[in-house]
Amino acid sequence: MEDQTLRALTRRAILALFLGGLLLLSYEVLHFFFVPVAWAGILAFVTWPMYEPLVRLAPRMPNLTALAMTVALAAAFVAPTLWLIAVLRTELGTAYVLVRDELTLSNLHMPEFIVQIPWLGEQIQAILERLANDRDALRAELLQWLDPWLGKIGVLAGGVGHFVANMGFALLTVFFFYRDGARLAEQARQILRRFLGYRSHGYVKAVADTTKAVVYGIVLTALVQGLLAGLGYWVAGLQAPVLLGALTGLVALIPFGTPFVWGSAGIWLLLTGSTMAGVGLLLWGALAVSSVDNLIRPLVISSATRIPFLLVMFGVLGGLVAFGPVGLFLGPVVLAVLLGVWQEWLEAGRPHDDTRVGSGTTVPEPAATLPPRPPDQLG
């Protein structure tokens, strides 16, 4: 008896070591592709409603439909992204030279209507005059402040090749996700049901709703804000509208962060003598750009998911810091699943109403024998 138990434990230990070693080796082989695969999964999930009509048109040609959707995806996302990178690399140098020359060679004056504001106007003009009288110190301070950012920008510019390679792997992967996505999704559901039971339906729904909320409530609204702000910068006559628009879109991922960009640009126009352009840009930013942040974004997020808006924001920002760009989606998804577990524990801890025998009703069955709840009733 003891020999049989020992042999069984030995077999389990060997099996565990084999599986552990296999997983470790698989990780070493595949971890370079985790980010492209994650992006491919996100893109396939978000664009799946647009892919379904192609499948209905040609149900017996999955390779052709997947290829057509992948080419359309590349034309819609990858080509504009590469163009944006090329434009940004040009405008960065232009913006740096412009700011340096304005701060070190010209006089900055506030418009007369701002100078006439009691106390505030005098203080602002005094600061500008003090900076103008010591140009060398101003130039050194400007260069000291910009050097770290220029170094980071240089690293990003040098990593364009790495970005292009990742996008290539993501497009290759998304082709197979389109072609075999339904089968892969069903296999994933079976595995989750095996480990989590009926709870897996609620967790999968939380992941899907959160991804949609991030895409429509965070990414698309930030893109709209960047486009609106870029249009305003171009009309106002700023030298790097694409750069400033991209910066506004990036800052728009932070709640109520866009005024720091378009507000700074408007003040810069006022300081350099373009009073009408500065006032117009400030009005455009307040009435058009920030209205998306203040009104549209909370409505979109609240309609896409039951997760609180603040929790989605924390997930976006924390995910970006922890995982990089792909954390824009992973962070909120992790918090959404955590919130689902929390709500399920709260529901499981609530006492059930007992009914007396003989009152015309039957005593409810124990919780362990109740049938699984449908997915739309899961917390």
mmCIF file of C-alpha atoms in Angstrom:
data_model
loop_
_atom_site.group_PDB
_atom_site.id
_atom_site.type_symbol
_atom_site.label_atom_id
_atom_site.label_comp_id
_atom_site.label_asym_id
_atom_site.label_seq_id
_atom_site.Cartn_x
_atom_site.Cartn_y
_atom_site.Cartn_z
ATOM 1 C CA MET A 1 0.000 0.000 0.000
ATOM 2 C CA GLU A 2 2.785 2.396 0.934
ATOM 3 C CA ASP A 3 4.681 1.484 -2.248
ATOM 4 C CA GLN A 4 1.654 2.304 -4.382
ATOM 5 C CA THR A 5 1.200 5.645 -2.633
ATOM 6 C CA LEU A 6 4.879 6.440 -3.092
ATOM 7 C CA ARG A 7 4.738 5.541 -6.775
ATOM 8 C CA ALA A 8 1.647 7.713 -7.255
ATOM 9 C CA LEU A 9 3.323 10.677 -5.536
ATOM 10 C CA THR A 10 6.453 10.123 -7.616
ATOM 11 C CA ARG A 11 4.459 10.123 -10.853
ATOM 12 C CA ARG A 12 2.658 13.318 -9.832
ATOM 13 C CA ALA A 13 5.928 15.001 -8.903
ATOM 14 C CA ILE A 14 7.499 14.016 -12.228
ATOM 15 C CA LEU A 15 4.411 15.210 -14.101
ATOM 16 C CA ALA A 16 4.446 18.519 -12.212
ATOM 17 C CA LEU A 17 8.149 19.026 -12.977
ATOM 18 C CA PHE A 18 7.563 18.173 -16.628
ATOM 19 C CA LEU A 19 4.638 20.569 -16.957
ATOM 20 C CA GLY A 20 6.481 23.298 -15.042
ATOM 21 C CA GLY A 21 9.555 22.949 -17.220
ATOM 22 C CA LEU A 22 7.405 22.918 -20.355
ATOM 23 C CA LEU A 23 5.619 26.111 -19.285
ATOM 24 C CA LEU A 24 8.931 27.797 -18.437
ATOM 25 C CA LEU A 25 10.440 26.896 -21.806
ATOM 26 C CA SER A 26 7.278 28.009 -23.590
ATOM 27 C CA TYR A 27 7.458 31.345 -21.798
ATOM 28 C CA GLU A 28 11.100 31.812 -22.841
ATOM 29 C CA VAL A 29 10.152 31.114 -26.462
ATOM 30 C CA LEU A 30 6.952 33.171 -26.621
ATOM 31 C CA HIS A 31 7.360 36.103 -24.211
ATOM 32 C CA PHE A 32 8.758 38.314 -26.988
ATOM 33 C CA PHE A 33 5.382 38.054 -28.751
ATOM 34 C CA PHE A 34 3.064 38.704 -25.797
ATOM 35 C CA VAL A 35 2.571 42.398 -26.613
ATOM 36 C CA PRO A 36 1.839 41.904 -30.353
ATOM 37 C CA VAL A 37 -0.574 39.066 -29.528
ATOM 38 C CA ALA A 38 -2.318 41.240 -26.926
ATOM 39 C CA TRP A 39 -2.709 44.065 -29.456
ATOM 40 C CA ALA A 40 -3.973 41.600 -32.049
ATOM 41 C CA GLY A 41 -6.574 40.276 -29.626
ATOM 42 C CA ILE A 42 -7.756 43.778 -28.741
ATOM 43 C CA LEU A 43 -7.989 44.834 -32.392
ATOM 44 C CA ALA A 44 -9.825 41.647 -33.384
ATOM 45 C CA PHE A 45 -12.326 42.003 -30.529
ATOM 46 C CA VAL A 46 -13.039 45.672 -31.211
ATOM 47 C CA THR A 47 -13.422 45.243 -34.979
ATOM 48 C CA TRP A 48 -15.278 41.917 -34.861
ATOM 49 C CA PRO A 49 -18.719 43.519 -35.499
ATOM 50 C CA MET A 50 -17.311 44.901 -38.772
ATOM 51 C CA TYR A 51 -15.889 41.489 -39.692
ATOM 52 C CA GLU A 52 -19.141 39.571 -39.245
ATOM 53 C CA PRO A 53 -20.800 40.972 -42.430
ATOM 54 C CA LEU A 54 -17.828 39.718 -44.455
ATOM 55 C CA VAL A 55 -18.282 36.245 -42.975
ATOM 56 C CA ARG A 56 -21.968 36.273 -43.899
ATOM 57 C CA LEU A 57 -21.124 37.310 -47.465
ATOM 58 C CA ALA A 58 -18.546 34.541 -47.937
ATOM 59 C CA PRO A 59 -19.059 31.878 -45.248
ATOM 60 C CA ARG A 60 -17.029 29.250 -47.138
ATOM 61 C CA MET A 61 -13.949 31.447 -47.687
ATOM 62 C CA PRO A 62 -12.518 32.206 -44.223
ATOM 63 C CA ASN A 63 -9.006 32.854 -45.543
ATOM 64 C CA LEU A 64 -10.225 35.476 -48.014
ATOM 65 C CA THR A 65 -12.464 37.266 -45.525
ATOM 66 C CA ALA A 66 -9.749 37.282 -42.854
ATOM 67 C CA LEU A 67 -7.202 38.624 -45.349
ATOM 68 C CA ALA A 68 -9.552 41.356 -46.559
ATOM 69 C CA MET A 69 -10.277 42.478 -42.983
ATOM 70 C CA THR A 70 -6.600 42.442 -42.063
ATOM 71 C CA VAL A 71 -5.703 44.600 -45.095
ATOM 72 C CA ALA A 72 -8.513 47.033 -44.217
ATOM 73 C CA LEU A 73 -7.299 47.159 -40.628
ATOM 74 C CA ALA A 74 -3.746 47.909 -41.751
ATOM 75 C CA ALA A 75 -4.960 50.692 -44.044
ATOM 76 C CA ALA A 76 -7.149 52.203 -41.309
ATOM 77 C CA PHE A 77 -4.748 52.051 -38.360
ATOM 78 C CA VAL A 78 -1.175 51.219 -39.260
ATOM 79 C CA ALA A 79 -0.673 53.554 -42.220
ATOM 80 C CA PRO A 80 -1.954 56.677 -40.359
ATOM 81 C CA THR A 81 0.169 55.733 -37.342
ATOM 82 C CA LEU A 82 3.348 55.502 -39.416
ATOM 83 C CA TRP A 83 2.507 58.816 -41.093
ATOM 84 C CA LEU A 84 1.970 60.427 -37.680
ATOM 85 C CA ILE A 85 5.363 59.195 -36.469
ATOM 86 C CA ALA A 86 7.088 60.635 -39.536
ATOM 87 C CA VAL A 87 5.371 64.019 -39.119
ATOM 88 C CA LEU A 88 6.129 64.151 -35.396
ATOM 89 C CA ARG A 89 9.832 63.566 -35.970
ATOM 90 C CA THR A 90 9.881 66.645 -38.246
ATOM 91 C CA GLU A 91 7.723 68.903 -36.087
ATOM 92 C CA LEU A 92 9.640 68.167 -32.893
ATOM 93 C CA GLY A 93 12.715 69.937 -34.245
ATOM 94 C CA THR A 94 10.630 72.832 -35.566
ATOM 95 C CA ALA A 95 8.868 73.327 -32.236
ATOM 96 C CA TYR A 96 12.126 73.220 -30.277
ATOM 97 C CA VAL A 97 13.814 75.856 -32.476
ATOM 98 C CA LEU A 98 10.726 78.101 -32.345
ATOM 99 C CA VAL A 99 10.425 77.991 -28.546
ATOM 100 C CA ARG A 100 14.154 78.527 -28.073
ATOM 101 C CA ASP A 101 14.250 81.549 -30.392
ATOM 102 C CA GLU A 102 11.149 83.149 -28.906
ATOM 103 C CA LEU A 103 12.424 82.817 -25.350
ATOM 104 C CA THR A 104 16.002 83.886 -26.009
ATOM 105 C CA LEU A 105 15.765 86.444 -28.821
ATOM 106 C CA SER A 106 12.451 88.278 -28.564
ATOM 107 C CA ASN A 107 10.544 90.214 -25.915
ATOM 108 C CA LEU A 108 7.476 88.600 -24.419
ATOM 109 C CA HIS A 109 4.639 90.960 -23.483
ATOM 110 C CA MET A 110 1.185 90.239 -22.199
ATOM 111 C CA PRO A 111 -1.739 91.821 -24.082
ATOM 112 C CA GLU A 112 -2.844 95.187 -22.771
ATOM 113 C CA PHE A 113 -6.206 93.947 -21.500
ATOM 114 C CA ILE A 114 -4.428 91.386 -19.299
ATOM 115 C CA VAL A 115 -1.840 93.890 -18.042
ATOM 116 C CA GLN A 116 -4.680 96.168 -16.919
ATOM 117 C CA ILE A 117 -6.107 93.493 -14.616
ATOM 118 C CA PRO A 118 -5.467 94.724 -11.046
ATOM 119 C CA TRP A 119 -2.420 93.129 -9.377
ATOM 120 C CA LEU A 120 -2.438 89.997 -11.588
ATOM 121 C CA GLY A 121 -1.443 91.760 -14.796
ATOM 122 C CA GLU A 122 1.404 93.639 -13.117
ATOM 123 C CA GLN A 123 2.769 90.481 -11.523
ATOM 124 C CA ILE A 124 2.761 88.539 -14.809
ATOM 125 C CA GLN A 125 4.472 91.340 -16.713
ATOM 126 C CA ALA A 126 7.098 91.700 -13.963
ATOM 127 C CA ILE A 127 7.922 88.003 -14.257
ATOM 128 C CA LEU A 128 8.295 88.300 -18.028
ATOM 129 C CA GLU A 129 10.582 91.310 -17.738
ATOM 130 C CA ARG A 130 12.737 89.566 -15.145
ATOM 131 C CA LEU A 131 13.128 86.572 -17.474
ATOM 132 C CA ALA A 132 13.936 88.813 -20.433
ATOM 133 C CA ASN A 133 16.732 90.611 -18.545
ATOM 134 C CA ASP A 134 18.659 87.368 -17.944
ATOM 135 C CA ARG A 135 18.454 85.550 -21.293
ATOM 136 C CA ASP A 136 21.501 83.352 -20.745
ATOM 137 C CA ALA A 137 20.090 81.914 -17.543
ATOM 138 C CA LEU A 138 16.713 81.462 -19.224
ATOM 139 C CA ARG A 139 18.276 79.626 -22.158
ATOM 140 C CA ALA A 140 20.311 77.371 -19.848
ATOM 141 C CA GLU A 141 17.225 76.592 -17.756
ATOM 142 C CA LEU A 142 15.206 75.851 -20.875
ATOM 143 C CA LEU A 143 17.841 73.480 -22.233
ATOM 144 C CA GLN A 144 18.176 71.788 -18.845
ATOM 145 C CA TRP A 145 14.420 71.230 -18.734
ATOM 146 C CA LEU A 146 14.202 69.989 -22.323
ATOM 147 C CA ASP A 147 17.253 67.705 -22.355
ATOM 148 C CA PRO A 148 15.602 64.759 -20.520
ATOM 149 C CA TRP A 149 12.555 65.000 -22.769
ATOM 150 C CA LEU A 150 14.671 65.219 -25.900
ATOM 151 C CA GLY A 151 16.527 62.091 -24.764
ATOM 152 C CA LYS A 152 13.270 60.212 -24.311
ATOM 153 C CA ILE A 153 12.007 61.434 -27.658
ATOM 154 C CA GLY A 154 15.244 60.244 -29.270
ATOM 155 C CA VAL A 155 14.743 56.813 -27.745
ATOM 156 C CA LEU A 156 11.179 56.730 -29.076
ATOM 157 C CA ALA A 157 12.331 57.830 -32.517
ATOM 158 C CA GLY A 158 15.013 55.159 -32.501
ATOM 159 C CA GLY A 159 12.423 52.585 -31.516
ATOM 160 C CA VAL A 160 10.340 53.134 -34.631
ATOM 161 C CA GLY A 161 11.796 49.953 -36.136
ATOM 162 C CA HIS A 162 10.781 47.969 -33.051
ATOM 163 C CA PHE A 163 7.293 49.449 -33.253
ATOM 164 C CA VAL A 164 6.971 48.537 -36.932
ATOM 165 C CA ALA A 165 8.087 44.966 -36.182
ATOM 166 C CA ASN A 166 5.505 44.654 -33.398
ATOM 167 C CA MET A 167 2.782 45.977 -35.673
ATOM 168 C CA GLY A 168 3.789 43.444 -38.330
ATOM 169 C CA PHE A 169 3.518 40.557 -35.871
ATOM 170 C CA ALA A 170 0.202 41.943 -34.591
ATOM 171 C CA LEU A 171 -1.244 42.074 -38.123
ATOM 172 C CA LEU A 172 -0.057 38.543 -38.829
ATOM 173 C CA THR A 173 -1.660 37.336 -35.608
ATOM 174 C CA VAL A 174 -4.908 39.221 -36.139
ATOM 175 C CA PHE A 175 -5.364 37.426 -39.466
ATOM 176 C CA PHE A 176 -5.527 34.087 -37.629
ATOM 177 C CA PHE A 177 -7.736 35.583 -34.924
ATOM 178 C CA TYR A 178 -10.214 36.615 -37.610
ATOM 179 C CA ARG A 179 -10.070 33.245 -39.342
ATOM 180 C CA ASP A 180 -10.224 31.058 -36.224
ATOM 181 C CA GLY A 181 -11.603 33.524 -33.673
ATOM 182 C CA ALA A 182 -14.946 31.820 -33.071
ATOM 183 C CA ARG A 183 -13.306 28.449 -32.435
ATOM 184 C CA LEU A 184 -10.660 29.982 -30.155
ATOM 185 C CA ALA A 185 -13.323 31.844 -28.173
ATOM 186 C CA GLU A 186 -15.320 28.652 -27.628
ATOM 187 C CA GLN A 187 -12.224 26.771 -26.467
ATOM 188 C CA ALA A 188 -11.410 29.605 -24.042
ATOM 189 C CA ARG A 189 -14.974 29.456 -22.654
ATOM 190 C CA GLN A 190 -14.701 25.702 -22.104
ATOM 191 C CA ILE A 191 -11.406 26.076 -20.230
ATOM 192 C CA LEU A 192 -12.781 28.890 -18.060
ATOM 193 C CA ARG A 193 -15.924 26.906 -17.265
ATOM 194 C CA ARG A 194 -13.797 23.949 -16.227
ATOM 195 C CA PHE A 195 -11.858 26.045 -13.695
ATOM 196 C CA LEU A 196 -14.397 28.703 -12.644
ATOM 197 C CA GLY A 197 -17.795 27.142 -13.337
ATOM 198 C CA TYR A 198 -20.739 29.470 -13.976
ATOM 199 C CA ARG A 199 -18.720 32.410 -12.644
ATOM 200 C CA SER A 200 -16.720 32.480 -15.876
ATOM 201 C CA HIS A 201 -19.691 34.003 -17.742
ATOM 202 C CA GLY A 202 -19.693 37.047 -15.502
ATOM 203 C CA TYR A 203 -15.936 37.502 -15.711
ATOM 204 C CA VAL A 204 -15.902 37.238 -19.504
ATOM 205 C CA LYS A 205 -18.730 39.749 -19.724
ATOM 206 C CA ALA A 206 -16.835 42.124 -17.429
ATOM 207 C CA VAL A 207 -13.739 41.860 -19.644
ATOM 208 C CA ALA A 208 -15.777 42.497 -22.805
ATOM 209 C CA ASP A 209 -17.679 45.456 -21.351
ATOM 210 C CA THR A 210 -14.529 47.031 -19.947
ATOM 211 C CA THR A 211 -12.662 46.702 -23.240
ATOM 212 C CA LYS A 212 -15.534 48.406 -25.036
ATOM 213 C CA ALA A 213 -15.663 51.141 -22.409
ATOM 214 C CA VAL A 214 -11.948 51.824 -22.769
ATOM 215 C CA VAL A 215 -12.092 51.828 -26.575
ATOM 216 C CA TYR A 216 -15.149 54.048 -26.926
ATOM 217 C CA GLY A 217 -14.953 56.064 -23.726
ATOM 218 C CA ILE A 218 -11.200 56.634 -23.459
ATOM 219 C CA VAL A 219 -9.379 55.995 -26.726
ATOM 220 C CA LEU A 220 -11.925 57.308 -29.219
ATOM 221 C CA THR A 221 -12.802 60.360 -27.129
ATOM 222 C CA ALA A 222 -9.096 61.117 -26.701
ATOM 223 C CA LEU A 223 -8.652 60.774 -30.466
ATOM 224 C CA VAL A 224 -11.568 63.161 -31.067
ATOM 225 C CA GLN A 225 -10.096 65.654 -28.610
ATOM 226 C CA GLY A 226 -6.713 65.437 -30.302
ATOM 227 C CA LEU A 227 -8.270 66.042 -33.729
ATOM 228 C CA LEU A 228 -10.355 68.987 -32.513
ATOM 229 C CA ALA A 229 -7.382 70.516 -30.720
ATOM 230 C CA GLY A 230 -5.105 69.975 -33.733
ATOM 231 C CA LEU A 231 -7.629 71.776 -35.928
ATOM 232 C CA GLY A 232 -7.637 74.663 -33.469
ATOM 233 C CA TYR A 233 -3.833 74.814 -33.394
ATOM 234 C CA TRP A 234 -3.693 74.862 -37.192
ATOM 235 C CA VAL A 235 -6.277 77.644 -37.508
ATOM 236 C CA ALA A 236 -4.477 79.643 -34.798
ATOM 237 C CA GLY A 237 -1.265 79.512 -36.856
ATOM 238 C CA LEU A 238 0.934 77.452 -34.522
ATOM 239 C CA GLN A 239 3.993 75.930 -36.182
ATOM 240 C CA ALA A 240 3.518 72.303 -35.028
ATOM 241 C CA PRO A 241 -0.233 71.546 -35.029
ATOM 242 C CA VAL A 242 0.196 67.795 -35.517
ATOM 243 C CA LEU A 243 2.652 67.553 -32.614
ATOM 244 C CA LEU A 244 0.410 69.582 -30.316
ATOM 245 C CA GLY A 245 -2.673 67.648 -31.424
ATOM 246 C CA ALA A 246 -0.940 64.331 -30.711
ATOM 247 C CA LEU A 247 0.178 65.652 -27.315
ATOM 248 C CA THR A 248 -3.383 66.751 -26.552
ATOM 249 C CA GLY A 249 -4.719 63.317 -27.502
ATOM 250 C CA LEU A 250 -2.153 61.647 -25.264
ATOM 251 C CA VAL A 251 -2.914 63.931 -22.315
ATOM 252 C CA ALA A 252 -6.642 63.367 -22.946
ATOM 253 C CA LEU A 253 -6.198 59.854 -21.527
ATOM 254 C CA ILE A 254 -5.930 61.642 -18.166
ATOM 255 C CA PRO A 255 -9.294 62.974 -16.953
ATOM 256 C CA PHE A 256 -9.622 66.722 -17.517
ATOM 257 C CA GLY A 257 -5.976 67.022 -18.570
ATOM 258 C CA THR A 258 -6.377 68.681 -21.978
ATOM 259 C CA PRO A 259 -6.638 72.288 -20.656
ATOM 260 C CA PHE A 260 -2.962 72.091 -19.684
ATOM 261 C CA VAL A 261 -2.059 71.681 -23.385
ATOM 262 C CA TRP A 262 -4.460 73.975 -25.225
ATOM 263 C CA GLY A 263 -4.327 76.461 -22.338
ATOM 264 C CA SER A 264 -0.535 76.634 -22.534
ATOM 265 C CA ALA A 265 -0.705 77.046 -26.320
ATOM 266 C CA GLY A 266 -3.257 79.848 -25.993
ATOM 267 C CA ILE A 267 -1.145 81.663 -23.383
ATOM 268 C CA TRP A 268 1.908 81.266 -25.629
ATOM 269 C CA LEU A 269 0.036 82.991 -28.452
ATOM 270 C CA LEU A 270 -0.938 85.819 -26.109
ATOM 271 C CA LEU A 271 2.666 86.241 -24.967
ATOM 272 C CA THR A 272 4.008 86.380 -28.526
ATOM 273 C CA GLY A 273 1.542 89.082 -29.581
ATOM 274 C CA SER A 274 -1.107 86.961 -31.348
ATOM 275 C CA THR A 275 -3.947 88.172 -29.156
ATOM 276 C CA MET A 276 -6.888 87.244 -31.371
ATOM 277 C CA ALA A 277 -5.477 83.800 -32.149
ATOM 278 C CA GLY A 278 -4.760 83.179 -28.455
ATOM 279 C CA VAL A 279 -8.232 84.196 -27.298
ATOM 280 C CA GLY A 280 -9.832 82.165 -30.095
ATOM 281 C CA LEU A 281 -7.807 79.075 -29.201
ATOM 282 C CA LEU A 282 -8.705 79.387 -25.521
ATOM 283 C CA LEU A 283 -12.403 79.669 -26.402
ATOM 284 C CA TRP A 284 -12.160 76.720 -28.815
ATOM 285 C CA GLY A 285 -10.456 74.603 -26.180
ATOM 286 C CA ALA A 286 -13.005 75.416 -23.502
ATOM 287 C CA LEU A 287 -16.130 75.077 -25.668
ATOM 288 C CA ALA A 288 -15.161 72.291 -28.100
ATOM 289 C CA VAL A 289 -12.209 70.236 -26.830
ATOM 290 C CA SER A 290 -13.067 70.060 -23.140
ATOM 291 C CA SER A 291 -16.771 69.491 -23.774
ATOM 292 C CA VAL A 292 -15.854 65.988 -24.962
ATOM 293 C CA ASP A 293 -14.033 65.379 -21.672
ATOM 294 C CA ASN A 294 -16.738 66.818 -19.462
ATOM 295 C CA LEU A 295 -19.890 65.521 -21.135
ATOM 296 C CA ILE A 296 -19.390 62.834 -23.774
ATOM 297 C CA ARG A 297 -16.779 60.618 -22.086
ATOM 298 C CA PRO A 298 -18.723 59.926 -18.837
ATOM 299 C CA LEU A 299 -21.883 59.206 -20.848
ATOM 300 C CA VAL A 300 -20.094 56.759 -23.164
ATOM 301 C CA ILE A 301 -18.401 54.891 -20.311
ATOM 302 C CA SER A 302 -21.546 54.683 -18.209
ATOM 303 C CA SER A 303 -23.527 53.352 -21.160
ATOM 304 C CA ALA A 304 -20.901 50.756 -22.116
ATOM 305 C CA THR A 305 -20.311 49.236 -18.682
ATOM 306 C CA ARG A 306 -21.525 49.249 -15.083
ATOM 307 C CA ILE A 307 -17.982 49.847 -13.836
ATOM 308 C CA PRO A 308 -17.565 53.258 -12.158
ATOM 309 C CA PHE A 309 -15.936 55.926 -14.296
ATOM 310 C CA LEU A 310 -13.272 56.595 -11.649
ATOM 311 C CA LEU A 311 -12.262 52.921 -11.537
ATOM 312 C CA VAL A 312 -11.826 52.868 -15.318
ATOM 313 C CA MET A 313 -9.610 55.967 -15.089
ATOM 314 C CA PHE A 314 -7.459 54.388 -12.377
ATOM 315 C CA GLY A 315 -7.138 51.231 -14.472
ATOM 316 C CA VAL A 316 -6.068 53.198 -17.549
ATOM 317 C CA LEU A 317 -3.435 55.275 -15.767
ATOM 318 C CA GLY A 318 -2.116 52.436 -13.604
ATOM 319 C CA GLY A 319 -2.060 50.055 -16.559
ATOM 320 C CA LEU A 320 -0.050 52.522 -18.655
ATOM 321 C CA VAL A 321 2.536 52.836 -15.891
ATOM 322 C CA ALA A 322 2.702 49.092 -15.178
ATOM 323 C CA PHE A 323 2.447 47.537 -18.654
ATOM 324 C CA GLY A 324 3.097 50.293 -21.164
ATOM 325 C CA PRO A 325 0.647 51.124 -24.000
ATOM 326 C CA VAL A 326 -1.073 47.735 -23.854
ATOM 327 C CA GLY A 327 -1.818 48.471 -20.183
ATOM 328 C CA LEU A 328 -4.365 50.973 -21.454
ATOM 329 C CA PHE A 329 -6.636 47.932 -21.780
ATOM 330 C CA LEU A 330 -5.091 45.449 -19.330
ATOM 331 C CA GLY A 331 -5.343 47.786 -16.339
ATOM 332 C CA PRO A 332 -9.116 48.371 -16.538
ATOM 333 C CA VAL A 333 -9.731 44.708 -17.371
ATOM 334 C CA VAL A 334 -7.884 43.560 -14.242
ATOM 335 C CA LEU A 335 -9.863 45.981 -12.071
ATOM 336 C CA ALA A 336 -13.115 44.942 -13.765
ATOM 337 C CA VAL A 337 -12.553 41.277 -12.938
ATOM 338 C CA LEU A 338 -11.585 42.254 -9.384
ATOM 339 C CA LEU A 339 -14.807 44.253 -9.078
ATOM 340 C CA GLY A 340 -16.770 41.263 -10.400
ATOM 341 C CA VAL A 341 -15.219 38.985 -7.764
ATOM 342 C CA TRP A 342 -15.953 41.585 -5.071
ATOM 343 C CA GLN A 343 -19.627 41.894 -6.062
ATOM 344 C CA GLU A 344 -20.040 38.132 -6.245
ATOM 345 C CA TRP A 345 -18.619 37.712 -2.754
ATOM 346 C CA LEU A 346 -21.038 40.353 -1.479
ATOM 347 C CA GLU A 347 -24.001 38.551 -3.060
ATOM 348 C CA ALA A 348 -22.824 35.184 -1.706
ATOM 349 C CA GLY A 349 -22.658 36.621 1.811
ATOM 350 C CA ARG A 350 -26.236 37.900 1.842
ATOM 351 C CA PRO A 351 -28.597 35.745 3.963
ATOM 352 C CA HIS A 352 -31.346 33.917 2.090
ATOM 353 C CA ASP A 353 -34.948 34.429 3.154
ATOM 354 C CA ASP A 354 -36.186 31.241 4.795
ATOM 355 C CA THR A 355 -39.832 30.236 4.476
ATOM 356 C CA ARG A 356 -41.762 28.305 7.041
ATOM 357 C CA VAL A 357 -43.001 24.829 6.292
ATOM 358 C CA GLY A 358 -46.775 24.734 5.952
ATOM 359 C CA SER A 359 -47.145 28.333 4.846
ATOM 360 C CA GLY A 360 -48.118 27.303 1.348
ATOM 361 C CA THR A 361 -44.572 27.526 -0.030
ATOM 362 C CA THR A 362 -41.671 25.166 -0.091
ATOM 363 C CA VAL A 363 -38.354 25.621 1.648
ATOM 364 C CA PRO A 364 -35.758 26.718 -0.905
ATOM 365 C CA GLU A 365 -32.987 24.308 -1.791
ATOM 366 C CA PRO A 366 -29.502 24.858 -0.428
ATOM 367 C CA ALA A 367 -27.327 27.227 -2.445
ATOM 368 C CA ALA A 368 -25.056 24.389 -3.555
ATOM 369 C CA THR A 369 -27.921 22.659 -5.391
ATOM 370 C CA LEU A 370 -29.398 25.722 -7.057
ATOM 371 C CA PRO A 371 -28.941 25.843 -10.850
ATOM 372 C CA PRO A 372 -26.328 28.225 -12.229
ATOM 373 C CA ARG A 373 -27.502 31.768 -12.782
ATOM 374 C CA PRO A 374 -27.671 33.032 -16.368
ATOM 375 C CA PRO A 375 -24.855 35.352 -17.461
ATOM 376 C CA ASP A 376 -26.977 38.529 -17.388
ATOM 377 C CA GLN A 377 -27.649 38.010 -13.662
ATOM 378 C CA LEU A 378 -24.046 37.571 -12.635
ATOM 379 C CA GLY A 379 -22.436 40.352 -10.621
#
